[in-house]
Tab-separated table of N, CA and C in Angstrom:
chain	number	residue	atom	x	y	z
R	1338	MET	N	0.822	-1.173	0.057
R	1338	MET	CA	0.103	0.029	-0.099
R	1338	MET	C	0.858	1.346	-0.133
R	1339	HIS	N	0.606	2.049	-0.881
R	1339	HIS	CA	1.380	3.382	-1.102
R	1339	HIS	C	0.432	4.347	-0.324
R	1340	TRP	N	0.993	4.788	0.784
R	1340	TRP	CA	-0.002	5.675	1.611
R	1340	TRP	C	0.438	7.076	1.485
R	1341	VAL	N	-0.353	7.999	1.177
R	1341	VAL	CA	-0.191	9.358	1.000
R	1341	VAL	C	-1.042	10.149	2.047
R	1342	ALA	N	-0.509	11.004	2.822
R	1342	ALA	CA	-1.336	11.747	3.810
R	1342	ALA	C	-1.456	13.361	3.443
R	1343	LEU	N	-2.487	13.838	3.402
R	1343	LEU	CA	-2.752	15.271	3.226
R	1343	LEU	C	-3.177	15.983	4.548
R	1344	PHE	N	-2.519	17.390	4.776
R	1344	PHE	CA	-2.948	18.041	5.895
R	1344	PHE	C	-2.825	19.612	5.359
R	1345	SER	N	-3.577	20.341	6.290
R	1345	SER	CA	-3.725	21.737	5.935
R	1345	SER	C	-3.270	22.662	7.241
R	1346	GLN	N	-3.166	22.108	8.155
R	1346	GLN	CA	-2.920	22.827	9.554
R	1346	GLN	C	-1.611	22.375	9.953
R	1347	THR	N	-1.499	21.596	11.232
R	1347	THR	CA	-0.099	21.536	11.776
R	1347	THR	C	0.396	20.146	11.541
R	1348	GLY	N	-0.263	19.195	11.087
R	1348	GLY	CA	0.299	17.837	10.762
R	1348	GLY	C	0.510	16.891	12.113
R	1349	SER	N	0.008	17.534	13.276
R	1349	SER	CA	0.159	16.722	14.519
R	1349	SER	C	-0.468	15.435	14.622
R	1350	GLU	N	-1.635	15.333	13.879
R	1350	GLU	CA	-2.354	13.975	13.873
R	1350	GLU	C	-1.590	13.007	13.179
R	1351	ILE	N	-1.019	13.412	12.142
R	1351	ILE	CA	-0.247	12.463	11.364
R	1351	ILE	C	1.091	11.993	12.187
R	1352	ASN	N	1.685	12.926	12.909
R	1352	ASN	CA	2.596	12.588	13.688
R	1352	ASN	C	2.366	11.604	14.810
R	1353	ARG	N	1.375	11.984	15.488
R	1353	ARG	CA	0.906	11.071	16.689
R	1353	ARG	C	0.611	9.659	15.889
R	1354	LEU	N	-0.088	9.556	14.846
R	1354	LEU	CA	-0.590	8.327	14.265
R	1354	LEU	C	0.440	7.509	13.852
R	1355	ALA	N	1.433	8.104	13.013
R	1355	ALA	CA	2.627	7.519	12.505
R	1355	ALA	C	3.592	6.860	13.766
R	1356	ARG	N	3.640	7.619	14.709
R	1356	ARG	CA	4.507	6.989	15.994
R	1356	ARG	C	3.851	5.811	16.531
R	1357	GLU	N	2.558	6.025	16.807
R	1357	GLU	CA	1.785	4.907	17.389
R	1357	GLU	C	1.727	3.539	16.458
R	1358	LEU	N	1.576	3.766	15.190
R	1358	LEU	CA	1.452	2.609	14.219
R	1358	LEU	C	2.961	2.145	13.967
R	1359	GLY	N	4.077	2.981	14.211
R	1359	GLY	CA	5.310	2.533	13.925
R	1359	GLY	C	5.685	2.638	12.311
R	1360	ARG	N	4.907	3.459	11.748
R	1360	ARG	CA	5.144	3.508	10.344
R	1360	ARG	C	4.523	4.998	9.865
R	1361	TRP	N	5.428	5.597	8.982
R	1361	TRP	CA	5.014	7.026	8.439
R	1361	TRP	C	4.474	6.742	7.125
R	1362	PRO	N	3.550	7.716	6.637
R	1362	PRO	CA	3.111	7.469	5.368
R	1362	PRO	C	4.306	7.574	4.266
R	1363	ASN	N	4.193	7.142	3.095
R	1363	ASN	CA	5.139	6.947	2.076
R	1363	ASN	C	5.431	8.609	1.762
R	1364	GLU	N	4.385	9.373	1.626
R	1364	GLU	CA	4.371	10.764	1.350
R	1364	GLU	C	3.431	11.495	1.993
R	1365	ILE	N	3.616	12.758	2.397
R	1365	ILE	CA	2.949	13.703	3.060
R	1365	ILE	C	3.031	15.069	2.230
R	1366	TYR	N	1.755	15.452	1.976
R	1366	TYR	CA	1.309	16.669	1.092
R	1366	TYR	C	0.683	17.713	2.095
R	1367	THR	N	1.098	19.008	1.916
R	1367	THR	CA	0.181	20.009	2.512
R	1367	THR	C	0.066	21.164	1.635
R	1368	ASN	N	-0.921	21.928	2.078
R	1368	ASN	CA	-1.097	23.162	1.289
R	1368	ASN	C	-0.882	24.298	2.330
R	1369	ASN	N	-0.264	24.068	3.461
R	1369	ASN	CA	0.058	24.875	4.369
R	1369	ASN	C	1.579	25.405	4.148
R	1370	LEU	N	1.484	26.662	3.661
R	1370	LEU	CA	2.972	27.081	3.034
R	1370	LEU	C	3.763	27.816	4.221
R	1371	ARG	N	3.195	27.827	5.408
R	1371	ARG	CA	3.829	28.488	6.664
R	1371	ARG	C	4.488	27.315	7.420
R	1372	VAL	N	5.763	26.913	7.156
R	1372	VAL	CA	6.396	25.834	7.472
R	1372	VAL	C	6.470	25.947	9.122
R	1373	GLU	N	6.576	27.138	9.584
R	1373	GLU	CA	6.682	27.315	11.180
R	1373	GLU	C	5.538	26.744	11.816
R	1374	GLU	N	4.370	26.546	11.236
R	1374	GLU	CA	3.275	26.024	11.874
R	1374	GLU	C	3.415	24.438	11.975
R	1375	TRP	N	4.082	23.855	11.134
R	1375	TRP	CA	4.042	22.342	11.189
R	1375	TRP	C	5.483	21.642	11.252
R	1376	LYS	N	6.570	22.366	11.283
R	1376	LYS	CA	7.953	21.828	11.212
R	1376	LYS	C	8.357	21.227	12.611
R	1377	ASP	N	7.576	21.438	13.696
R	1377	ASP	CA	7.844	20.634	14.936
R	1377	ASP	C	7.098	19.277	14.931
R	1378	ASN	N	6.113	19.015	14.016
R	1378	ASN	CA	5.373	17.810	13.968
R	1378	ASN	C	5.801	16.838	12.869
R	1379	ILE	N	6.223	17.443	11.873
R	1379	ILE	CA	6.686	16.782	10.701
R	1379	ILE	C	8.065	17.309	10.197
R	1380	ASN	N	9.045	16.491	10.149
R	1380	ASN	CA	10.295	16.919	9.689
R	1380	ASN	C	10.201	17.677	8.379
R	1381	PRO	N	10.737	18.847	8.097
R	1381	PRO	CA	10.564	19.564	6.794
R	1381	PRO	C	11.146	18.689	5.759
R	1382	TRP	N	12.163	17.900	5.683
R	1382	TRP	CA	12.760	16.999	4.890
R	1382	TRP	C	11.635	16.063	4.265
R	1383	PHE	N	10.807	15.677	5.276
R	1383	PHE	CA	9.865	14.591	4.663
R	1383	PHE	C	8.729	15.171	3.904
R	1384	VAL	N	8.482	16.567	4.151
R	1384	VAL	CA	7.618	17.230	3.370
R	1384	VAL	C	8.181	18.111	2.214
R	1385	ASP	N	9.495	18.221	2.179
R	1385	ASP	CA	10.166	19.177	1.492
R	1385	ASP	C	9.557	19.505	0.146
R	1386	GLU	N	9.547	18.617	-0.645
R	1386	GLU	CA	8.994	18.826	-2.137
R	1386	GLU	C	7.533	18.646	-2.224
R	1387	HIS	N	6.718	18.542	-1.030
R	1387	HIS	CA	5.134	18.081	-0.985
R	1387	HIS	C	4.483	19.315	-0.610
R	1388	ILE	N	5.054	20.519	-0.540
R	1388	ILE	CA	4.384	21.570	-0.298
R	1388	ILE	C	3.777	22.302	-1.614
R	1389	GLY	N	2.376	22.567	-1.555
R	1389	GLY	CA	1.898	23.086	-2.823
R	1389	GLY	C	0.585	23.817	-2.631
R	1390	THR	N	0.156	24.222	-3.686
R	1390	THR	CA	-1.206	24.914	-3.597
R	1390	THR	C	-2.182	23.636	-3.699
R	1391	VAL	N	-3.337	23.894	-3.457
R	1391	VAL	CA	-4.441	22.943	-3.657
R	1391	VAL	C	-4.517	22.473	-5.109
R	1392	ASP	N	-4.318	23.345	-6.076
R	1392	ASP	CA	-4.378	22.821	-7.490
R	1392	ASP	C	-3.197	21.951	-7.796
R	1393	SER	N	-2.010	22.298	-7.289
R	1393	SER	CA	-0.910	21.502	-7.727
R	1393	SER	C	-1.037	20.051	-6.897
R	1394	ILE	N	-1.739	20.104	-5.662
R	1394	ILE	CA	-1.918	18.876	-5.084
R	1394	ILE	C	-2.833	18.144	-5.814
R	1395	ASN	N	-3.912	18.677	-6.298
R	1395	ASN	CA	-5.054	17.842	-7.064
R	1395	ASN	C	-4.457	17.447	-8.314
R	1396	ASN	N	-3.665	18.225	-9.019
R	1396	ASN	CA	-2.993	17.862	-10.202
R	1396	ASN	C	-2.332	16.612	-10.103
R	1397	MET	N	-1.409	16.580	-9.132
R	1397	MET	CA	-0.543	15.268	-8.705
R	1397	MET	C	-1.390	14.161	-8.564
R	1398	LEU	N	-2.549	14.337	-7.777
R	1398	LEU	CA	-3.366	13.094	-7.486
R	1398	LEU	C	-3.982	12.742	-8.639
R	1399	ARG	N	-4.295	13.419	-9.566
R	1399	ARG	CA	-4.795	13.256	-10.850
R	1399	ARG	C	-3.872	12.393	-11.790
R	1400	GLU	N	-2.642	12.712	-11.616
R	1400	GLU	CA	-1.671	12.040	-12.393
R	1400	GLU	C	-1.221	10.435	-11.868
R	1401	ARG	N	-1.512	10.382	-10.753
R	1401	ARG	CA	-1.077	9.149	-10.007
R	1401	ARG	C	-2.157	8.104	-9.948
R	1402	LYS	N	-1.930	6.885	-9.810
R	1402	LYS	CA	-2.876	5.731	-9.708
R	1402	LYS	C	-2.577	4.912	-8.456
R	1403	ASP	N	-3.631	4.443	-8.005
R	1403	ASP	CA	-3.608	3.435	-7.010
R	1403	ASP	C	-2.991	4.029	-5.636
R	1404	LEU	N	-3.376	4.955	-5.255
R	1404	LEU	CA	-2.978	5.559	-3.938
R	1404	LEU	C	-3.993	5.451	-2.924
R	1405	PHE	N	-3.448	5.160	-1.694
R	1405	PHE	CA	-4.202	4.974	-0.491
R	1405	PHE	C	-4.105	6.294	0.250
R	1406	ILE	N	-4.883	7.324	0.301
R	1406	ILE	CA	-4.893	8.596	0.777
R	1406	ILE	C	-5.757	9.001	1.915
R	1407	THR	N	-5.152	9.244	2.998
R	1407	THR	CA	-5.776	9.651	4.316
R	1407	THR	C	-5.773	11.273	4.483
R	1408	LEU	N	-6.803	11.910	4.875
R	1408	LEU	CA	-6.873	13.226	5.116
R	1408	LEU	C	-6.930	13.551	6.596
R	1409	HIS	N	-6.002	14.401	7.095
R	1409	HIS	CA	-5.887	14.674	8.455
R	1409	HIS	C	-5.991	16.370	8.655
R	1410	GLY	N	-7.198	16.732	8.882
R	1410	GLY	CA	-7.357	18.289	8.875
R	1410	GLY	C	-6.949	18.990	7.585
R	1411	TYR	N	-7.272	18.239	6.349
R	1411	TYR	CA	-7.133	18.807	5.029
R	1411	TYR	C	-8.271	19.550	4.874
R	1412	LEU	N	-8.270	20.857	4.779
R	1412	LEU	CA	-9.278	21.706	4.823
R	1412	LEU	C	-9.852	22.072	3.480
R	1413	ARG	N	-9.879	21.140	2.566
R	1413	ARG	CA	-10.137	21.352	1.234
R	1413	ARG	C	-11.112	20.077	0.739
R	1414	ILE	N	-11.989	20.676	-0.248
R	1414	ILE	CA	-12.954	19.498	-0.856
R	1414	ILE	C	-12.083	18.890	-1.822
R	1415	ILE	N	-12.137	17.496	-1.800
R	1415	ILE	CA	-11.519	16.771	-2.891
R	1415	ILE	C	-12.261	16.565	-3.980
R	1416	PRO	N	-11.963	17.044	-5.342
R	1416	PRO	CA	-12.756	16.902	-6.503
R	1416	PRO	C	-13.354	15.377	-6.662
R	1417	SER	N	-14.483	15.456	-7.286
R	1417	SER	CA	-15.220	13.973	-7.481
R	1417	SER	C	-14.319	13.106	-8.343
R	1418	ASP	N	-13.603	13.623	-9.315
R	1418	ASP	CA	-12.855	12.705	-10.259
R	1418	ASP	C	-11.620	12.052	-9.434
R	1419	ILE	N	-11.195	12.902	-8.370
R	1419	ILE	CA	-10.167	12.223	-7.449
R	1419	ILE	C	-10.664	11.245	-6.500
R	1420	CYS	N	-11.773	11.467	-5.952
R	1420	CYS	CA	-12.530	10.642	-5.109
R	1420	CYS	C	-12.659	9.311	-5.649
R	1421	TYR	N	-13.102	9.196	-6.935
R	1421	TYR	CA	-13.406	8.097	-7.633
R	1421	TYR	C	-12.014	7.354	-8.052
R	1422	ARG	N	-10.883	8.084	-8.184
R	1422	ARG	CA	-9.653	7.520	-8.724
R	1422	ARG	C	-8.829	6.817	-7.786
R	1423	HIS	N	-9.053	7.261	-6.441
R	1423	HIS	CA	-8.168	6.558	-5.296
R	1423	HIS	C	-9.135	6.024	-4.094
R	1424	ASN	N	-8.301	5.471	-3.262
R	1424	ASN	CA	-9.079	5.082	-2.041
R	1424	ASN	C	-8.757	6.214	-0.986
R	1425	ILE	N	-9.784	7.014	-0.648
R	1425	ILE	CA	-9.488	8.239	0.163
R	1425	ILE	C	-10.286	8.233	1.315
R	1426	TYR	N	-9.702	8.322	2.584
R	1426	TYR	CA	-10.388	8.266	3.713
R	1426	TYR	C	-10.001	9.553	4.502
R	1427	ASN	N	-11.193	10.142	5.236
R	1427	ASN	CA	-11.116	11.389	5.944
R	1427	ASN	C	-11.456	11.119	7.449
R	1428	GLY	N	-10.585	11.812	8.402
R	1428	GLY	CA	-10.869	11.774	9.766
R	1428	GLY	C	-11.766	12.900	9.980
R	1429	HIS	N	-12.863	12.838	10.770
R	1429	HIS	CA	-13.775	13.881	11.046
R	1429	HIS	C	-14.042	13.869	12.501
R	1430	PRO	N	-13.659	15.096	13.153
R	1430	PRO	CA	-13.781	15.333	14.673
R	1430	PRO	C	-15.231	15.548	15.053
R	1431	GLY	N	-16.176	14.802	14.608
R	1431	GLY	CA	-17.481	14.919	15.129
R	1431	GLY	C	-18.137	13.410	14.930
R	1432	LEU	N	-18.938	13.158	15.934
R	1432	LEU	CA	-19.684	11.836	15.996
R	1432	LEU	C	-20.904	11.865	14.988
R	1433	ILE	N	-20.624	11.976	13.757
R	1433	ILE	CA	-21.806	12.077	12.676
R	1433	ILE	C	-22.639	10.796	12.634
R	1434	THR	N	-22.297	9.715	13.251
R	1434	THR	CA	-22.938	8.499	13.273
R	1434	THR	C	-24.065	8.711	14.175
R	1435	LEU	N	-24.003	9.529	15.338
R	1435	LEU	CA	-25.338	10.069	16.183
R	1435	LEU	C	-25.685	11.355	15.885
R	1436	TYR	N	-24.854	12.279	15.303
R	1436	TYR	CA	-25.280	13.674	15.250
R	1436	TYR	C	-24.827	14.115	13.963
R	1437	PRO	N	-25.639	13.875	12.922
R	1437	PRO	CA	-25.295	14.354	11.514
R	1437	PRO	C	-25.185	15.858	11.192
R	1438	GLU	N	-25.782	16.601	12.147
R	1438	GLU	CA	-25.675	18.092	12.128
R	1438	GLU	C	-24.040	18.337	12.295
R	1439	LEU	N	-23.260	17.574	12.856
R	1439	LEU	CA	-21.803	17.969	12.927
R	1439	LEU	C	-20.971	17.625	11.721
R	1440	LYS	N	-21.656	17.314	10.740
R	1440	LYS	CA	-21.018	17.295	9.298
R	1440	LYS	C	-20.499	18.598	8.908
R	1441	GLY	N	-19.464	18.848	8.026
R	1441	GLY	CA	-18.911	19.995	7.432
R	1441	GLY	C	-17.949	20.562	8.444
R	1442	LYS	N	-17.692	21.941	8.274
R	1442	LYS	CA	-16.678	22.619	8.676
R	1442	LYS	C	-16.805	22.898	10.239
R	1443	ASP	N	-15.656	22.879	10.891
R	1443	ASP	CA	-15.769	23.145	12.392
R	1443	ASP	C	-16.617	22.509	13.344
R	1444	PRO	N	-16.767	21.236	13.351
R	1444	PRO	CA	-17.578	20.586	14.190
R	1444	PRO	C	-17.207	20.759	15.579
R	1445	GLN	N	-16.025	20.975	15.865
R	1445	GLN	CA	-15.523	21.153	17.166
R	1445	GLN	C	-16.358	22.391	17.910
R	1446	GLU	N	-16.454	23.374	17.028
R	1446	GLU	CA	-17.067	24.634	17.446
R	1446	GLU	C	-18.563	24.382	17.575
R	1447	LYS	N	-19.066	23.800	16.673
R	1447	LYS	CA	-20.536	23.368	16.764
R	1447	LYS	C	-20.921	22.694	17.990
R	1448	LEU	N	-20.053	21.696	18.293
R	1448	LEU	CA	-20.281	20.811	19.439
R	1448	LEU	C	-20.140	21.648	20.666
R	1449	PHE	N	-19.025	22.389	20.851
R	1449	PHE	CA	-18.889	23.165	21.994
R	1449	PHE	C	-20.071	24.269	22.236
R	1450	ASP	N	-20.408	24.808	21.097
R	1450	ASP	CA	-21.578	25.941	21.210
R	1450	ASP	C	-22.801	25.350	22.036
R	1451	ARG	N	-23.041	24.078	21.684
R	1451	ARG	CA	-24.044	23.570	22.268
R	1451	ARG	C	-23.793	22.086	23.246
R	1452	ILE	N	-22.710	22.316	23.882
R	1452	ILE	CA	-22.106	21.175	24.651
R	1452	ILE	C	-23.120	20.414	25.457
R	1453	ASP	N	-24.246	20.958	25.955
R	1453	ASP	CA	-25.071	20.218	26.780
R	1453	ASP	C	-25.986	19.428	25.984
R	1454	TRP	N	-26.138	19.519	24.655
R	1454	TRP	CA	-26.800	18.995	23.911
R	1454	TRP	C	-26.352	17.339	23.387
R	1455	TYR	N	-25.109	17.244	23.799
R	1455	TYR	CA	-24.337	15.943	23.301
R	1455	TYR	C	-23.871	15.121	24.594
R	1456	PRO	N	-24.526	14.108	24.758
R	1456	PRO	CA	-24.189	13.205	25.868
R	1456	PRO	C	-22.854	12.526	25.404
R	1457	HIS	N	-22.699	12.347	24.097
R	1457	HIS	CA	-21.565	11.613	23.581
R	1457	HIS	C	-20.700	12.397	22.842
R	1458	ILE	N	-19.308	12.234	22.803
R	1458	ILE	CA	-18.448	13.080	21.787
R	1458	ILE	C	-17.522	12.057	21.283
R	1459	GLY	N	-17.113	12.285	19.814
R	1459	GLY	CA	-16.149	11.321	19.421
R	1459	GLY	C	-15.705	11.819	17.963
R	1460	SER	N	-15.293	10.782	17.278
R	1460	SER	CA	-14.601	11.074	15.857
R	1460	SER	C	-14.928	9.905	14.994
R	1461	VAL	N	-14.858	10.203	13.630
R	1461	VAL	CA	-15.214	9.181	12.728
R	1461	VAL	C	-14.094	9.112	11.515
R	1462	VAL	N	-13.805	7.961	10.981
R	1462	VAL	CA	-13.150	7.831	9.733
R	1462	VAL	C	-14.139	7.519	8.709
R	1463	HIS	N	-14.037	8.224	7.615
R	1463	HIS	CA	-15.153	7.839	6.567
R	1463	HIS	C	-14.553	7.820	5.226
R	1464	LYS	N	-15.065	7.024	4.354
R	1464	LYS	CA	-14.564	7.079	2.993
R	1464	LYS	C	-14.939	8.383	2.249
R	1465	CYS	N	-14.161	8.827	1.465
R	1465	CYS	CA	-14.295	10.347	0.725
R	1465	CYS	C	-15.195	9.970	-0.520
R	1466	THR	N	-16.296	10.732	-0.509
R	1466	THR	CA	-17.076	10.694	-1.703
R	1466	THR	C	-17.362	12.157	-2.191
R	1467	PRO	N	-17.735	12.488	-3.306
R	1467	PRO	CA	-18.131	13.827	-3.616
R	1467	PRO	C	-19.119	14.611	-2.573
R	1468	GLU	N	-19.955	13.980	-1.923
R	1468	GLU	CA	-20.776	14.373	-0.881
R	1468	GLU	C	-19.872	14.844	0.350
R	1469	LEU	N	-19.999	15.992	0.847
R	1469	LEU	CA	-19.104	16.444	1.869
R	1469	LEU	C	-19.511	15.545	3.043
R	1470	ASP	N	-18.618	14.748	3.726
R	1470	ASP	CA	-18.791	13.977	4.960
R	1470	ASP	C	-19.876	12.955	4.704
R	1471	GLY	N	-20.052	12.495	3.544
R	1471	GLY	CA	-21.126	11.679	3.227
R	1471	GLY	C	-20.808	10.300	2.938
R	1472	GLY	N	-19.476	9.746	2.844
R	1472	GLY	CA	-19.044	8.609	2.659
R	1472	GLY	C	-19.231	7.641	3.715
R	1473	LYS	N	-19.124	6.180	3.387
R	1473	LYS	CA	-19.367	5.105	4.286
R	1473	LYS	C	-18.531	5.336	5.594
R	1474	ILE	N	-19.010	5.274	6.804
R	1474	ILE	CA	-18.125	5.481	7.968
R	1474	ILE	C	-17.553	3.940	8.240
R	1475	VAL	N	-16.131	3.893	8.310
R	1475	VAL	CA	-15.486	2.640	8.470
R	1475	VAL	C	-14.949	2.406	9.769
R	1476	SER	N	-14.841	3.594	10.711
R	1476	SER	CA	-14.457	3.378	12.039
R	1476	SER	C	-14.845	4.654	12.807
R	1477	TRP	N	-15.082	4.382	13.997
R	1477	TRP	CA	-15.445	5.550	15.081
R	1477	TRP	C	-15.054	5.268	16.558
R	1478	CYS	N	-14.981	6.258	17.130
R	1478	CYS	CA	-14.673	6.240	18.571
R	1478	CYS	C	-15.453	7.279	19.219
R	1479	GLN	N	-16.064	6.813	20.280
R	1479	GLN	CA	-16.925	7.697	21.220
R	1479	GLN	C	-16.723	7.444	22.498
R	1480	VAL	N	-17.090	8.590	23.400
R	1480	VAL	CA	-16.806	8.572	24.768
R	1480	VAL	C	-18.043	9.359	25.298
R	1481	ASN	N	-18.251	9.217	26.733
R	1481	ASN	CA	-19.302	10.032	27.245
R	1481	ASN	C	-18.680	11.329	27.321
R	1482	ASN	N	-19.564	12.434	27.132
R	1482	ASN	CA	-19.193	13.731	27.053
R	1482	ASN	C	-19.057	14.359	28.575
R	1483	SER	N	-17.722	14.525	28.986
R	1483	SER	CA	-17.432	15.242	30.323
R	1483	SER	C	-16.855	16.463	30.023
R	1484	CYS	N	-16.808	17.071	28.811
R	1484	CYS	CA	-16.175	18.255	28.585
R	1484	CYS	C	-16.676	19.442	29.158
R	1485	LYS	N	-15.951	20.406	29.617
R	1485	LYS	CA	-16.391	21.783	30.139
R	1485	LYS	C	-15.946	22.882	29.517
R	1486	THR	N	-14.811	22.758	28.789
R	1486	THR	CA	-14.129	23.836	28.189
R	1486	THR	C	-13.925	23.438	26.663
R	1487	ARG	N	-13.714	24.463	25.731
R	1487	ARG	CA	-13.495	24.293	24.511
R	1487	ARG	C	-12.064	23.470	24.463
R	1488	GLU	N	-11.059	23.657	25.106
R	1488	GLU	CA	-10.037	22.895	25.141
R	1488	GLU	C	-10.290	21.465	25.446
R	1489	ASP	N	-11.198	21.157	26.410
R	1489	ASP	CA	-11.630	19.702	26.642
R	1489	ASP	C	-12.092	19.198	25.382
R	1490	VAL	N	-12.964	20.004	24.770
R	1490	VAL	CA	-13.530	19.274	23.338
R	1490	VAL	C	-12.591	19.111	22.392
R	1491	TYR	N	-11.602	19.909	22.162
R	1491	TYR	CA	-10.566	19.706	21.092
R	1491	TYR	C	-9.734	18.715	21.680
R	1492	ASN	N	-9.129	18.492	22.835
R	1492	ASN	CA	-8.377	17.417	23.148
R	1492	ASN	C	-9.084	16.006	23.143
R	1493	THR	N	-10.412	15.949	23.389
R	1493	THR	CA	-11.115	14.685	23.414
R	1493	THR	C	-11.251	14.295	21.985
R	1494	LEU	N	-11.535	15.180	21.243
R	1494	LEU	CA	-11.799	15.025	19.727
R	1494	LEU	C	-10.411	14.365	19.189
R	1495	LYS	N	-9.286	15.123	19.459
R	1495	LYS	CA	-8.117	14.560	18.959
R	1495	LYS	C	-7.693	13.330	19.450
R	1496	ASP	N	-8.011	12.918	20.656
R	1496	ASP	CA	-7.842	11.547	21.100
R	1496	ASP	C	-8.712	10.591	20.485
R	1497	THR	N	-9.892	10.778	20.404
R	1497	THR	CA	-10.854	9.818	19.691
R	1497	THR	C	-10.573	9.801	18.274
R	1498	SER	N	-10.170	10.716	17.673
R	1498	SER	CA	-9.761	10.548	16.122
R	1498	SER	C	-8.455	9.728	16.007
R	1499	LEU	N	-7.599	9.845	16.902
R	1499	LEU	CA	-6.334	9.037	16.856
R	1499	LEU	C	-6.768	7.521	17.032
R	1500	LEU	N	-7.698	7.269	17.844
R	1500	LEU	CA	-7.977	5.945	18.266
R	1500	LEU	C	-8.939	5.276	16.871
R	1501	ALA	N	-9.809	6.150	16.432
R	1501	ALA	CA	-10.588	5.753	15.114
R	1501	ALA	C	-9.670	5.409	13.985
R	1502	TRP	N	-8.664	6.355	13.844
R	1502	TRP	CA	-7.727	5.927	12.809
R	1502	TRP	C	-6.934	4.717	13.052
R	1503	LYS	N	-6.427	4.472	14.345
R	1503	LYS	CA	-5.779	3.261	14.529
R	1503	LYS	C	-6.532	2.057	14.397
R	1504	LEU	N	-7.792	2.130	14.814
R	1504	LEU	CA	-8.641	0.884	14.529
R	1504	LEU	C	-8.646	0.636	12.923
R	1505	PHE	N	-9.012	1.782	12.212
R	1505	PHE	CA	-9.068	1.482	10.746
R	1505	PHE	C	-7.867	1.090	10.145
R	1506	LEU	N	-6.781	1.709	10.427
R	1506	LEU	CA	-5.554	1.231	9.715
R	1506	LEU	C	-4.930	-0.019	10.216
R	1507	LYS	N	-5.312	-0.477	11.361
R	1507	LYS	CA	-4.822	-1.775	11.947
R	1507	LYS	C	-5.656	-2.903	11.368
R	1508	GLY	N	-6.887	-2.463	10.866
R	1508	GLY	CA	-7.860	-3.602	10.441
R	1508	GLY	C	-8.629	-4.089	11.610
R	1509	LYS	N	-8.748	-3.356	12.551
R	1509	LYS	CA	-9.441	-3.947	13.814
R	1509	LYS	C	-10.884	-3.826	13.626
R	1510	ASP	N	-11.754	-4.229	14.704
R	1510	ASP	CA	-13.127	-4.086	14.604
R	1510	ASP	C	-13.478	-2.589	14.282
R	1511	ARG	N	-14.021	-2.457	13.075
R	1511	ARG	CA	-14.190	-1.116	12.649
R	1511	ARG	C	-15.583	-0.493	12.875
R	1512	LYS	N	-16.292	-1.324	13.602
R	1512	LYS	CA	-17.709	-0.725	13.820
R	1512	LYS	C	-17.950	0.194	14.763
R	1513	SER	N	-17.247	0.078	15.926
R	1513	SER	CA	-17.419	1.006	17.044
R	1513	SER	C	-16.261	0.915	18.127
R	1514	THR	N	-15.923	1.943	18.762
R	1514	THR	CA	-15.244	1.763	20.073
R	1514	THR	C	-15.930	2.733	20.925
R	1515	ARG	N	-16.212	2.219	22.125
R	1515	ARG	CA	-16.926	3.271	23.232
R	1515	ARG	C	-15.890	3.046	24.254
R	1516	LEU	N	-15.382	4.044	24.812
R	1516	LEU	CA	-14.564	4.147	25.858
R	1516	LEU	C	-15.151	4.985	26.954
R	1517	ASN	N	-14.439	4.928	28.100
R	1517	ASN	CA	-14.742	5.773	29.152
R	1517	ASN	C	-13.870	6.852	29.041
R	1518	SER	N	-14.138	8.168	29.322
R	1518	SER	CA	-13.430	9.324	29.164
R	1518	SER	C	-11.936	9.211	29.695
R	1519	SER	N	-11.705	8.200	30.669
R	1519	SER	CA	-10.439	8.122	31.252
R	1519	SER	C	-9.459	7.202	30.480
R	1520	HIS	N	-10.063	6.539	29.293
R	1520	HIS	CA	-9.161	5.781	28.303
R	1520	HIS	C	-8.684	6.522	27.253
R	1521	VAL	N	-9.249	7.858	27.150
R	1521	VAL	CA	-8.644	8.468	25.939
R	1521	VAL	C	-7.544	9.391	26.177
């Protein structure tokens, strides 16, 4: 499997995931041109020639075949022709299995804004399709919601996302993982 990971923010999830799996992606691409935001998480040599605009990344993906692509805070829509060309999976920090209203941008903020409405909190990994956050969910992790602050929400979602990715990438039971907050 030739694994390509994409990110737009800091790359910290890729770093944590690679360390826990004991394997780095074959290639990492980012559209974040501000190296100082991600250089502590991913060695610049690893991404050195893989920094580009969204258009250049999409063009590269169109030229390649048979890639296994994971999205880790890649804040761009993948064009439909690329969705159909490759096996692409997205980590989403919102438990859309229970709360479909958390689909789309900034689910962490949506969740925090109505924290009392959500007895559970978690993350999913889903297949990318042209419909935003509409692909088949292949793994998820949920915990009881004990969050009080915005920081609690973000940290819990980072932890549940990591667990959902590990379940999926290790081929474990992909249906669900429910943990107590103390396990995350």
